[in-house]
Short mmCIF file of C-alpha atoms in Angstrom, two decimals:
data_model
loop_
_atom_site.label_atom_id
_atom_site.label_comp_id
_atom_site.label_asym_id
_atom_site.label_seq_id
_atom_site.Cartn_x
_atom_site.Cartn_y
_atom_site.Cartn_z
CA MET A 180 -36.95 7.36 22.50
CA SER A 181 -36.02 10.77 21.11
CA LYS A 182 -32.60 12.22 21.90
CA LYS A 183 -32.47 15.41 23.94
CA GLU A 184 -31.48 18.49 21.93
CA TYR A 185 -28.86 20.55 23.78
CA LYS A 186 -28.50 24.31 23.58
CA THR A 187 -26.37 26.03 20.92
CA PHE A 188 -24.62 29.43 21.16
CA ASP A 189 -25.17 31.37 17.92
CA PHE A 190 -22.95 34.34 17.06
CA GLU A 191 -21.22 36.11 14.16
CA LEU A 192 -17.70 37.50 13.89
CA SER A 193 -16.99 40.54 11.74
CA LEU A 194 -13.58 42.16 12.13
CA PRO A 195 -12.02 45.18 10.37
CA TYR A 196 -8.50 44.89 8.91
CA ARG A 197 -6.11 47.16 6.99
CA LEU A 198 -3.50 45.12 5.11
CA ALA A 199 -0.36 46.75 3.66
CA TYR A 200 0.36 46.07 -0.02
CA GLY A 201 4.04 47.03 0.21
CA PRO A 202 5.96 48.59 -2.70
CA THR A 203 5.86 45.69 -5.20
CA TRP A 204 2.20 44.89 -4.98
CA THR A 205 1.32 48.59 -4.89
CA ARG A 206 3.12 49.02 -8.22
CA PHE A 207 1.44 45.92 -9.68
CA PHE A 208 -2.01 47.20 -8.79
CA GLU A 209 -1.21 50.70 -10.04
CA GLY A 210 -0.38 48.94 -13.31
CA LEU A 211 -3.82 47.35 -13.41
CA GLN A 212 -5.35 50.82 -13.11
CA GLU A 213 -3.53 51.66 -16.37
CA GLU A 214 -4.68 48.35 -17.95
CA LYS A 215 -1.15 46.97 -17.77
CA ILE A 216 -0.22 43.61 -16.22
CA PHE A 217 3.26 43.50 -14.72
CA GLY A 218 5.49 40.65 -13.68
CA THR A 219 8.96 40.63 -12.20
CA LYS A 220 11.77 38.54 -13.65
CA CYS A 221 14.09 36.46 -11.50
CA HIS A 222 17.70 36.93 -12.63
CA GLN A 223 18.61 33.50 -11.26
CA CYS A 224 15.97 31.19 -12.83
CA ASN A 225 14.97 33.67 -15.56
CA ARG A 226 11.25 33.14 -14.91
CA VAL A 227 8.82 36.02 -15.24
CA LEU A 228 6.48 35.79 -12.24
CA VAL A 229 2.96 37.22 -12.49
CA PRO A 230 1.54 38.80 -10.38
CA ALA A 231 4.79 40.67 -9.67
CA ARG A 232 6.78 39.63 -6.57
CA SER A 233 9.58 41.25 -4.61
CA PHE A 234 11.42 37.92 -4.41
CA CYS A 235 11.48 34.58 -6.23
CA PRO A 236 9.93 31.85 -4.07
CA GLN A 237 12.14 29.18 -5.67
CA CYS A 238 15.50 30.98 -5.70
CA PHE A 239 14.77 33.19 -2.66
CA VAL A 240 16.61 36.15 -4.21
CA ASP A 241 15.32 39.74 -4.40
CA ILE A 242 13.85 40.59 -7.79
CA ASP A 243 13.20 44.06 -9.18
CA ASP A 244 13.30 43.55 -12.95
CA TRP A 245 9.85 44.71 -14.07
CA VAL A 246 8.34 43.23 -17.22
CA GLN A 247 4.99 44.10 -18.77
CA VAL A 248 3.31 40.91 -19.98
CA SER A 249 0.49 40.57 -22.49
CA ASN A 250 -3.17 41.04 -21.62
CA GLU A 251 -3.75 37.82 -23.56
CA GLY A 252 -2.79 34.28 -22.72
CA THR A 253 -3.71 30.61 -22.65
CA LEU A 254 -6.22 28.88 -20.41
CA VAL A 255 -4.28 26.22 -18.46
CA THR A 256 -7.32 24.82 -16.61
CA TRP A 257 -10.69 25.99 -15.28
CA ALA A 258 -13.55 25.13 -12.94
CA LEU A 259 -17.21 25.97 -13.20
CA ILE A 260 -18.47 26.77 -9.72
CA SER A 261 -22.03 25.47 -9.46
CA PHE A 262 -22.45 25.38 -5.68
CA GLU A 263 -23.27 28.13 -3.22
CA PHE A 264 -21.62 28.90 0.10
CA TYR A 265 -21.78 31.60 2.73
CA ASN A 266 -20.14 34.92 1.84
CA GLN A 267 -19.31 33.76 -1.69
CA PRO A 268 -17.69 36.48 -3.84
CA LYS A 269 -20.03 35.84 -6.79
CA LYS A 270 -23.32 34.12 -7.45
CA PRO A 271 -22.96 30.73 -9.21
CA PRO A 272 -22.59 29.63 -11.89
CA TYR A 273 -19.23 31.26 -12.53
CA ALA A 274 -15.90 30.02 -13.80
CA ALA A 275 -12.41 30.45 -12.36
CA GLY A 276 -9.29 29.51 -14.24
CA LEU A 277 -5.52 29.54 -14.42
CA ILE A 278 -4.30 31.78 -17.21
CA LYS A 279 -0.75 31.75 -18.52
CA LEU A 280 -0.27 35.21 -19.98
CA ASP A 281 2.05 35.60 -22.96
CA GLY A 282 5.44 36.58 -21.61
CA ALA A 283 4.85 35.01 -18.17
CA ASP A 284 6.32 31.73 -16.91
CA VAL A 285 3.66 31.02 -14.29
CA SER A 286 -0.13 31.17 -14.37
CA MET A 287 -2.48 33.68 -12.85
CA PHE A 288 -5.67 32.85 -11.02
CA HIS A 289 -8.76 34.77 -12.21
CA LEU A 290 -12.36 34.56 -13.41
CA VAL A 291 -13.23 33.37 -16.91
CA ASP A 292 -16.44 34.94 -18.18
CA GLY A 293 -18.18 36.60 -21.08
CA PHE A 294 -20.14 33.57 -22.32
CA ASP A 295 -23.25 31.61 -21.37
CA MET A 296 -22.60 29.43 -18.33
CA ASN A 297 -25.98 27.87 -17.87
CA ASP A 298 -25.34 24.89 -20.16
CA LEU A 299 -22.38 22.75 -19.08
CA ASP A 300 -21.89 21.20 -22.53
CA LYS A 301 -21.61 24.65 -24.07
CA VAL A 302 -19.15 25.71 -21.38
CA LYS A 303 -17.01 22.65 -22.14
CA GLU A 304 -17.15 23.49 -25.84
CA THR A 305 -16.24 27.12 -25.16
CA LEU A 306 -13.36 26.33 -22.82
CA PRO A 307 -11.10 23.63 -24.22
CA ILE A 308 -7.83 23.52 -22.26
CA GLY A 309 -5.41 25.73 -24.16
CA ARG A 310 -8.11 28.20 -25.28
CA ARG A 311 -6.82 31.70 -25.93
CA VAL A 312 -8.23 34.33 -23.55
CA LYS A 313 -7.84 38.07 -23.04
CA ALA A 314 -8.34 40.44 -20.11
CA VAL A 315 -11.57 42.42 -20.00
CA TRP A 316 -11.14 45.55 -17.87
CA SER A 317 -13.56 47.01 -15.36
CA GLU A 318 -14.76 50.49 -16.21
CA GLU A 319 -14.04 51.81 -12.75
CA LYS A 320 -10.57 50.82 -11.55
CA LYS A 321 -9.62 50.77 -7.91
CA GLY A 322 -6.13 49.28 -8.00
CA HIS A 323 -7.68 45.90 -7.16
CA ILE A 324 -7.39 42.42 -8.69
CA LEU A 325 -10.94 42.85 -10.01
CA ASP A 326 -9.79 45.81 -12.13
CA ILE A 327 -9.42 42.90 -14.52
CA LYS A 328 -13.12 42.11 -14.66
CA TYR A 329 -12.43 38.65 -16.07
CA PHE A 330 -10.66 36.83 -18.88
CA GLN A 331 -12.76 36.20 -21.96
CA PRO A 332 -12.25 33.54 -24.64
CA ILE A 333 -10.94 35.09 -27.84
CA MET B 107 15.93 8.85 10.70
CA GLY B 108 16.68 9.16 14.41
CA ARG B 109 15.82 6.74 17.19
CA PRO B 110 12.86 4.37 16.58
CA VAL B 111 9.37 5.66 17.41
CA ALA B 112 6.21 3.60 17.84
CA ILE B 113 2.51 4.30 17.91
CA ILE B 114 1.18 2.51 20.98
CA GLY B 115 -2.46 3.57 20.93
CA THR B 116 -5.14 5.41 19.00
CA GLY B 117 -8.58 6.80 19.78
CA GLN B 118 -11.35 8.24 17.66
CA THR B 119 -14.74 9.75 18.29
CA LYS B 120 -17.79 8.65 16.44
CA HIS B 121 -17.46 11.25 13.68
CA GLY B 122 -20.39 13.09 12.14
CA ASN B 123 -22.90 15.58 13.43
CA ARG B 124 -21.89 15.83 17.09
CA ARG B 125 -24.11 18.63 18.34
CA ASP B 126 -24.76 16.30 21.29
CA VAL B 127 -21.45 17.38 22.88
CA SER B 128 -19.38 20.56 23.31
CA TYR B 129 -16.04 20.87 21.53
CA PRO B 130 -13.94 20.03 24.63
CA GLU B 131 -16.17 17.02 25.34
CA LEU B 132 -15.71 15.81 21.77
CA VAL B 133 -11.93 16.11 22.04
CA ARG B 134 -11.80 14.31 25.38
CA GLU B 135 -13.80 11.39 23.97
CA ALA B 136 -10.95 10.51 21.57
CA VAL B 137 -8.19 11.27 24.09
CA LYS B 138 -9.76 8.92 26.63
CA ALA B 139 -10.08 6.22 23.98
CA ALA B 140 -6.37 6.56 23.09
CA PHE B 141 -5.39 6.16 26.75
CA GLU B 142 -7.63 3.10 27.06
CA ASP B 143 -6.20 1.60 23.86
CA SER B 144 -2.57 2.08 24.95
CA GLY B 145 -3.06 1.19 28.61
CA ILE B 146 -1.28 4.31 29.86
CA THR B 147 -2.57 7.32 31.80
CA PRO B 148 -2.17 11.10 31.35
CA LYS B 149 0.69 11.20 33.86
CA ASP B 150 2.79 9.02 31.51
CA ILE B 151 2.66 11.68 28.77
CA ASP B 152 5.58 14.13 28.37
CA GLY B 153 3.87 16.52 25.96
CA VAL B 154 0.83 17.19 23.80
CA VAL B 155 0.59 18.24 20.15
CA SER B 156 -2.67 19.71 18.92
CA GLY B 157 -4.05 21.17 15.71
CA THR B 158 -7.06 22.20 13.70
CA MET B 159 -7.69 23.70 10.26
CA PRO B 160 -8.02 26.61 10.79
CA SER B 161 -8.87 27.61 14.35
CA MET B 162 -11.61 29.94 13.17
CA MET B 163 -13.64 26.99 11.88
CA GLU B 164 -15.33 27.02 15.29
CA GLY B 165 -15.05 30.78 15.87
CA ILE B 166 -12.54 30.36 18.71
CA GLY B 167 -9.05 31.62 17.92
CA MET B 168 -6.65 29.64 20.09
CA THR B 169 -7.99 26.12 20.28
CA GLN B 170 -4.99 24.79 22.18
CA PHE B 171 -5.97 27.07 25.10
CA TYR B 172 -9.63 26.16 24.97
CA LEU B 173 -9.03 22.45 24.49
CA GLY B 174 -5.86 21.99 26.58
CA ASP B 175 -7.76 20.55 29.54
CA ALA B 176 -9.56 18.07 27.30
CA MET B 177 -6.19 16.93 25.93
CA ALA B 178 -4.81 16.15 29.40
CA ALA B 179 -2.27 18.94 28.88
CA VAL B 180 -2.41 20.46 32.37
CA GLY B 181 1.14 20.69 33.71
CA LYS B 182 2.65 19.63 30.37
CA PRO B 183 4.21 21.34 27.37
CA ILE B 184 1.77 21.82 24.48
CA LEU B 185 2.55 22.51 20.81
CA LYS B 186 0.18 23.45 18.03
CA THR B 187 0.79 22.61 14.39
CA GLU B 188 -1.38 23.93 11.58
CA THR B 189 -0.84 23.23 7.88
CA CYS B 190 -4.32 23.48 6.36
CA GLY B 191 -5.72 20.12 5.25
CA SER B 192 -2.50 18.34 6.13
CA THR B 193 -2.74 19.52 9.75
CA GLY B 194 -3.47 16.01 11.03
CA MET B 195 -0.36 14.63 9.33
CA SER B 196 1.75 17.52 10.59
CA ILE B 197 0.54 16.85 14.14
CA ALA B 198 1.74 13.25 13.76
CA HIS B 199 5.07 14.47 12.40
CA THR B 200 5.52 16.95 15.25
CA ALA B 201 4.83 14.25 17.85
CA TYR B 202 7.16 11.88 16.00
CA TYR B 203 10.01 14.42 15.90
CA TRP B 204 9.55 15.20 19.58
CA VAL B 205 9.96 11.56 20.61
CA CYS B 206 12.61 10.91 17.96
CA SER B 207 14.72 13.79 19.34
CA GLY B 208 14.92 12.13 22.74
CA GLU B 209 13.42 15.21 24.45
CA ALA B 210 10.20 13.28 25.15
CA ASP B 211 9.45 9.59 25.59
CA MET B 212 5.68 9.67 25.14
CA VAL B 213 3.69 12.30 23.27
CA LEU B 214 -0.04 12.60 22.72
CA ALA B 215 -1.08 13.91 19.28
CA VAL B 216 -4.63 15.25 18.92
CA GLY B 217 -6.33 16.43 15.71
CA HIS B 218 -9.78 17.92 16.10
CA GLU B 219 -12.51 19.78 14.27
CA LYS B 220 -16.12 20.64 14.86
CA MET B 221 -16.68 21.54 11.28
CA ARG B 222 -20.45 21.64 11.49
CA GLU B 223 -20.33 24.59 13.90
CA GLY B 224 -19.15 27.11 11.29
CA GLU B 225 -19.39 27.88 7.57
CA SER B 226 -16.56 25.64 6.37
CA GLN B 227 -16.07 26.91 2.80
CA ALA B 228 -16.22 30.55 3.93
CA VAL B 229 -13.73 29.89 6.74
CA MET B 230 -11.38 28.15 4.31
CA SER B 231 -11.62 31.14 1.97
CA SER B 232 -10.29 33.25 4.87
CA CYS B 233 -7.00 31.30 4.63
CA PHE B 234 -6.18 33.15 1.39
CA ASP B 235 -4.81 36.63 0.86
CA PRO B 236 -7.44 39.11 -0.29
CA PHE B 237 -4.98 40.67 -2.78
CA TYR B 238 -4.73 37.94 -5.42
CA GLN B 239 -6.32 34.58 -4.71
CA LYS B 240 -9.29 34.80 -2.36
CA TYR B 241 -11.88 35.72 -4.96
CA PHE B 242 -11.07 32.81 -7.21
CA THR B 243 -10.46 29.82 -4.94
CA SER B 244 -14.19 29.40 -4.28
CA GLY B 245 -13.86 26.78 -1.60
CA ALA B 246 -12.10 23.47 -2.10
CA PRO B 247 -14.10 21.93 -4.99
CA GLY B 248 -13.04 24.57 -7.54
CA ILE B 249 -9.31 23.99 -7.26
CA PHE B 250 -9.69 20.20 -7.31
CA ALA B 251 -11.90 20.48 -10.40
CA MET B 252 -9.09 22.44 -12.06
CA GLN B 253 -6.51 19.85 -11.09
CA CYS B 254 -8.64 17.03 -12.48
CA GLN B 255 -9.23 18.73 -15.82
CA ASP B 256 -5.51 19.51 -16.15
CA TRP B 257 -4.62 15.86 -15.36
CA ALA B 258 -7.18 14.23 -17.67
CA THR B 259 -6.22 16.53 -20.55
CA ARG B 260 -2.49 16.04 -20.03
CA TYR B 261 -2.74 12.24 -20.18
CA ASN B 262 -5.51 12.24 -22.75
CA ILE B 263 -7.80 10.14 -20.56
CA PRO B 264 -11.32 9.97 -22.04
CA GLU B 265 -13.88 11.90 -20.00
CA GLU B 266 -16.14 8.87 -19.62
CA LYS B 267 -13.30 6.72 -18.31
CA VAL B 268 -12.29 9.28 -15.69
CA ARG B 269 -15.95 9.62 -14.71
CA ASP B 270 -16.45 5.85 -14.38
CA ALA B 271 -13.23 5.37 -12.40
CA ALA B 272 -14.01 8.21 -9.99
CA ALA B 273 -17.56 6.93 -9.51
CA LEU B 274 -16.29 3.44 -8.74
CA LEU B 275 -13.74 4.89 -6.32
CA SER B 276 -16.59 6.68 -4.53
CA VAL B 277 -18.49 3.38 -4.28
CA ILE B 278 -15.39 1.58 -2.94
CA ASN B 279 -14.83 4.22 -0.25
CA ARG B 280 -18.49 4.31 0.73
CA ASP B 281 -18.69 0.50 0.95
CA ASN B 282 -15.55 0.55 3.09
CA ALA B 283 -17.09 3.11 5.47
CA LEU B 284 -19.94 0.71 6.20
CA ASP B 285 -17.41 -1.44 8.13
CA ASN B 286 -16.00 1.52 10.10
CA PRO B 287 -17.79 2.24 13.39
CA TYR B 288 -16.28 5.78 13.50
CA ALA B 289 -17.25 6.82 9.94
CA HIS B 290 -19.63 9.72 9.31
CA ILE B 291 -21.38 8.96 6.00
CA LYS B 292 -22.50 5.34 5.93
CA ARG B 293 -24.70 4.94 2.91
CA LYS B 294 -24.46 2.39 0.14
CA VAL B 295 -24.43 3.96 -3.32
CA THR B 296 -24.03 2.69 -6.89
CA VAL B 297 -21.86 3.97 -9.73
CA GLU B 298 -25.05 5.31 -11.32
CA ASP B 299 -25.95 7.19 -8.11
CA VAL B 300 -22.57 8.95 -8.19
CA LYS B 301 -22.84 9.80 -11.88
CA LYS B 302 -26.33 11.21 -11.43
CA SER B 303 -25.64 13.21 -8.25
CA PRO B 304 -25.75 17.03 -8.57
CA ILE B 305 -22.75 18.82 -10.07
CA ILE B 306 -20.74 20.80 -7.52
CA SER B 307 -17.98 22.00 -9.81
CA TYR B 308 -17.62 20.08 -13.07
CA PRO B 309 -16.46 17.30 -13.20
CA ILE B 310 -16.99 16.98 -9.43
CA ARG B 311 -20.43 15.80 -8.33
CA LEU B 312 -21.89 15.66 -4.85
CA LEU B 313 -20.93 12.00 -4.30
CA ASP B 314 -17.32 12.78 -5.33
CA VAL B 315 -17.02 15.09 -2.32
CA CYS B 316 -16.34 14.63 1.41
CA PRO B 317 -18.81 15.79 4.08
CA ASN B 318 -18.34 18.37 6.84
CA SER B 319 -17.78 16.33 10.00
CA ASP B 320 -17.28 16.85 13.71
CA GLY B 321 -14.64 14.56 15.12
CA THR B 322 -11.37 14.04 16.94
CA CYS B 323 -8.50 11.59 16.62
CA ALA B 324 -5.81 11.00 19.25
CA VAL B 325 -2.60 9.01 18.73
CA ILE B 326 0.11 8.19 21.29
CA PHE B 327 3.73 8.09 20.12
CA ALA B 328 6.39 6.37 22.27
CA SER B 329 10.10 5.64 22.27
CA GLU B 330 11.28 2.06 21.67
CA GLU B 331 12.11 1.62 25.34
CA LYS B 332 8.68 2.79 26.51
CA ALA B 333 6.83 0.87 23.82
CA LYS B 334 8.58 -2.37 24.79
CA LYS B 335 8.02 -1.75 28.49
CA ILE B 336 4.30 -1.17 27.97
CA GLY B 337 4.21 -4.26 25.83
CA THR B 338 1.11 -3.61 23.71
CA LYS B 339 1.38 -4.35 19.99
CA ALA B 340 2.95 -1.26 18.42
CA ALA B 341 3.04 0.24 14.93
CA TRP B 342 6.56 1.40 14.06
CA VAL B 343 7.23 4.58 12.12
CA LYS B 344 9.22 3.57 9.02
CA GLY B 345 9.07 6.74 6.92
CA VAL B 346 8.20 10.40 7.52
CA ALA B 347 8.26 13.05 4.81
CA TYR B 348 6.63 16.37 4.01
CA ARG B 349 7.00 18.81 1.13
CA GLY B 350 5.67 22.26 0.34
CA GLU B 351 5.34 24.25 -2.86
CA GLU B 352 4.85 27.90 -3.76
CA TYR B 353 1.83 29.68 -2.28
CA ASN B 354 0.64 31.11 -5.60
CA PHE B 355 -1.65 28.48 -7.10
CA GLY B 356 -0.47 29.21 -10.64
CA ASP B 357 3.25 28.82 -9.85
CA GLY B 358 3.39 25.04 -9.49
CA ASP B 359 2.38 22.07 -11.63
CA LYS B 360 -0.43 20.24 -9.81
CA VAL B 361 -0.33 17.22 -12.15
CA GLU B 362 3.40 16.50 -12.05
CA TRP B 363 2.76 17.41 -8.44
CA GLN B 364 6.22 17.84 -6.93
CA SER B 365 5.21 18.06 -3.25
CA ALA B 366 3.45 14.69 -3.58
CA ILE B 367 6.11 13.03 -5.74
CA GLN B 368 9.08 14.21 -3.66
CA CYS B 369 7.65 13.43 -0.23
CA ALA B 370 6.75 9.91 -1.36
CA LYS B 371 10.26 9.43 -2.72
CA GLN B 372 11.82 10.43 0.60
CA ALA B 373 9.45 8.30 2.71
CA TYR B 374 10.09 5.25 0.48
CA GLU B 375 13.85 5.69 0.84
CA GLN B 376 13.54 5.83 4.61
CA ALA B 377 11.30 2.77 4.69
CA GLY B 378 13.47 0.85 2.20
CA ILE B 379 10.60 0.59 -0.28
CA THR B 380 11.58 0.27 -3.93
CA HIS B 381 8.28 -1.01 -5.41
CA PRO B 382 5.44 0.69 -3.50
CA ARG B 383 2.81 -0.96 -5.71
CA LYS B 384 4.00 -4.40 -4.60
CA GLU B 385 5.45 -3.82 -1.16
CA LEU B 386 2.71 -1.81 0.55
CA ASP B 387 -0.17 -3.83 2.00
CA LEU B 388 -2.67 -0.97 2.13
CA VAL B 389 -2.86 2.81 1.82
CA GLU B 390 -4.85 5.46 3.66
CA ILE B 391 -4.92 8.35 1.18
CA TYR B 392 -6.28 11.77 2.12
CA ASN B 393 -9.13 11.82 -0.37
CA PRO B 394 -11.64 14.65 0.04
CA PHE B 395 -12.29 14.29 -3.71
CA THR B 396 -12.36 11.10 -5.79
CA PHE B 397 -10.51 12.59 -8.76
CA GLN B 398 -7.71 13.87 -6.55
CA GLU B 399 -7.23 10.39 -5.06
CA LEU B 400 -6.78 8.96 -8.58
CA LEU B 401 -4.03 11.48 -9.28
CA ILE B 402 -2.33 10.72 -5.94
CA PHE B 403 -2.22 7.00 -6.87
CA GLU B 404 -0.03 8.08 -9.80
CA CYS B 405 2.10 10.63 -7.92
CA PHE B 406 2.89 8.00 -5.27
CA GLY B 407 3.89 5.42 -7.88
CA PHE B 408 1.10 2.88 -7.18
CA SER B 409 -0.24 3.36 -10.72
CA GLU B 410 1.64 4.41 -13.83
CA ARG B 411 1.06 7.92 -15.16
CA GLY B 412 -2.39 8.17 -16.72
CA LYS B 413 -3.25 4.62 -15.60
CA ALA B 414 -4.94 5.04 -12.21
CA CYS B 415 -8.36 4.80 -13.88
CA ASP B 416 -7.46 1.42 -15.40
CA ASP B 417 -6.24 0.13 -12.05
CA ILE B 418 -9.43 1.21 -10.27
CA LEU B 419 -11.64 -0.29 -12.96
CA ASN B 420 -9.62 -3.54 -12.81
CA GLY B 421 -10.15 -3.89 -9.03
CA PHE B 422 -6.55 -3.22 -8.04
CA TYR B 423 -7.61 -0.90 -5.16
CA ASN B 424 -10.58 -2.97 -3.96
CA ARG B 425 -10.68 -4.30 -0.41
CA ASP B 426 -9.63 -7.71 -1.77
CA GLY B 427 -7.42 -6.20 -4.48
CA GLU B 428 -3.65 -6.00 -4.53
CA LEU B 429 -3.51 -2.61 -2.78
CA PRO B 430 -6.64 -1.83 -0.74
CA CYS B 431 -7.17 1.95 -0.54
CA ASP B 432 -8.82 3.72 2.37
CA ARG B 433 -10.31 0.65 4.00
CA SER B 434 -11.72 3.11 6.55
CA GLY B 435 -13.83 4.85 3.91
CA GLY B 436 -11.34 7.70 3.85
CA VAL B 437 -11.87 11.43 4.04
CA LEU B 438 -14.57 10.98 1.42
CA CYS B 439 -16.87 9.58 4.12
CA THR B 440 -15.44 11.33 7.20
CA ASN B 441 -13.87 14.78 7.22
CA PRO B 442 -13.32 16.53 10.54
CA ILE B 443 -10.59 18.37 8.67
CA GLY B 444 -8.03 19.07 11.44
CA ALA B 445 -8.32 15.40 12.47
CA ALA B 446 -8.59 13.89 8.97
CA GLY B 447 -4.84 13.50 8.36
CA LEU B 448 -4.28 12.01 11.82
CA ILE B 449 -7.15 9.57 11.23
CA ARG B 450 -5.19 8.28 8.22
CA VAL B 451 -2.20 7.64 10.53
CA ALA B 452 -4.41 6.02 13.20
CA GLU B 453 -6.14 3.76 10.67
CA ALA B 454 -2.77 2.67 9.22
CA ALA B 455 -1.52 1.96 12.77
CA MET B 456 -4.65 -0.06 13.56
CA GLN B 457 -4.16 -2.09 10.39
CA VAL B 458 -0.53 -3.07 11.03
CA THR B 459 -1.31 -3.94 14.66
CA GLY B 460 -4.31 -6.07 13.71
CA LYS B 461 -6.80 -3.82 15.53
CA ALA B 462 -8.92 -2.76 12.57
CA GLN B 463 -11.76 -5.19 13.32
CA ASP B 464 -14.28 -5.49 10.46
CA ARG B 465 -12.10 -3.41 8.14
CA GLN B 466 -8.89 -5.34 8.85
CA VAL B 467 -6.77 -6.09 5.78
CA GLU B 468 -5.53 -9.63 6.43
CA GLY B 469 -1.81 -9.86 7.11
CA ALA B 470 -1.21 -6.10 6.86
CA ARG B 471 2.41 -5.38 7.73
CA LEU B 472 3.27 -2.18 5.86
CA ALA B 473 0.84 0.74 5.44
CA LEU B 474 1.10 4.23 4.00
CA SER B 475 -0.85 7.20 5.41
CA HIS B 476 -1.11 10.56 3.68
CA ALA B 477 -2.53 14.07 3.91
CA LEU B 478 -2.46 17.19 1.73
CA GLY B 479 -3.19 20.82 2.40
CA GLY B 480 -3.21 24.42 1.24
CA VAL B 481 -4.23 25.24 -2.30
CA MET B 482 -2.51 21.96 -3.12
CA GLN B 483 0.59 23.45 -1.52
CA PHE B 484 1.53 20.66 0.90
CA ASN B 485 1.78 16.87 0.94
CA GLY B 486 2.88 14.70 3.85
CA LEU B 487 3.30 10.97 4.48
CA MET B 488 3.89 8.57 7.32
CA ILE B 489 4.66 4.93 6.61
CA LEU B 490 3.99 2.44 9.40
CA GLY B 491 5.14 -1.14 9.81
CA SER B 492 4.30 -4.01 12.14
CA GLU B 493 7.97 -4.69 12.97
CA LEU B 494 10.70 -2.44 14.40
#
């Protein structure tokens, strides 16, 4: 005996938003437009936090000590995204990674690209943990996180 | 800890593809089952705690409004708790604190999700800020793939060994789910099947990953006085702990994972546990990904650092091993995400009260339940025992 199929209600939600960057993030993204990556240093724990913050999440003190960190750093870990999902920002395969920039004490989340991603073994060979990477800049900069197009193995 | 709190009843839906019912009907199915299990009625309840992850999974913003009727909340106070993947655990904690405070004697906790009604990975991406992190999180598998690679490299665990251990863990969970009448994915697989399944995000393959499930879990918490008066076999809350970390994924260390390590430490202290590996009878770990469960075994002190793979391969976590893991089949086989953490609590409660039927661990007296959430930002635990 087949089970009765009940009705479904199909709809889509699309909503406009305008989110405020605030002074610290505005300055950070203005930096990206000049191909500079800024962090802020906490005077209590002495860590340089990248992307820049207006306060240290561990010490909970205001921070306003701006430090320009390197455009190069070390790959802490990475993932090759091989699956597709609705409204995905990029078509697979693509790689995301955590990059610890020279001069920073925490890692930054970004794309890792600039090499062939169609062969997993080659990707593994190209991206040993600890691999040196550098920022590749987008030609057109909008004061957006993707002004850094991706980080490329050096 | 404050005054003693007991779990006096649990209820679950048959989890899976539940297009046969509306969302309120799905929720009510578990709530009714919890009332039947505990022998009480809605009028005995002082308050209701509800949660989902996140509300927009089903396209309806305020689920506690929409689902209040189905949770027998008419005329009662209702609270909502949402902490991403750990929502189900946080619901249990909220209900526990409410009873523990003395402001309520009996509280109904309900975790629910109808995950198959939306686009789960896209909805989860909406949890992140669009400034820094959203573009790179790429759903849940990406971040867990990163954690696994970081862990295996740090402890120099050979790739093949990690792969074999995770594959065996998938087989163990999937075999366990065959005994669970509520489980979603009930399919026997082999280690080879897991290792040959399609890559989702290296090293994670399809059979290392949980499904999208519809489902609800309801749990009733009661004071000592009420629990004794009702007289059904109760599971007693022995330890409750929760820890958060920084929001920015790159700020914290997800291998020496402080939220997991510290919340376990606190819960063990409360429960008087000094050797979790020996003293616990079973664990219900929140395990949407096999590799992440291996790492949790180490963070919680069941396995030594870098040794979870050896323990899995040696049968330590088997159903007849020294510490059976996820005898329910875990999140790996059933993931209505807002309910998934509360299902861990319910399964642990069923085990220590001898109600776990075909999946009963013989003589279970002390059980640990767990959930995690955020971009690995949160970990929470509840330890349950058979005695006050």
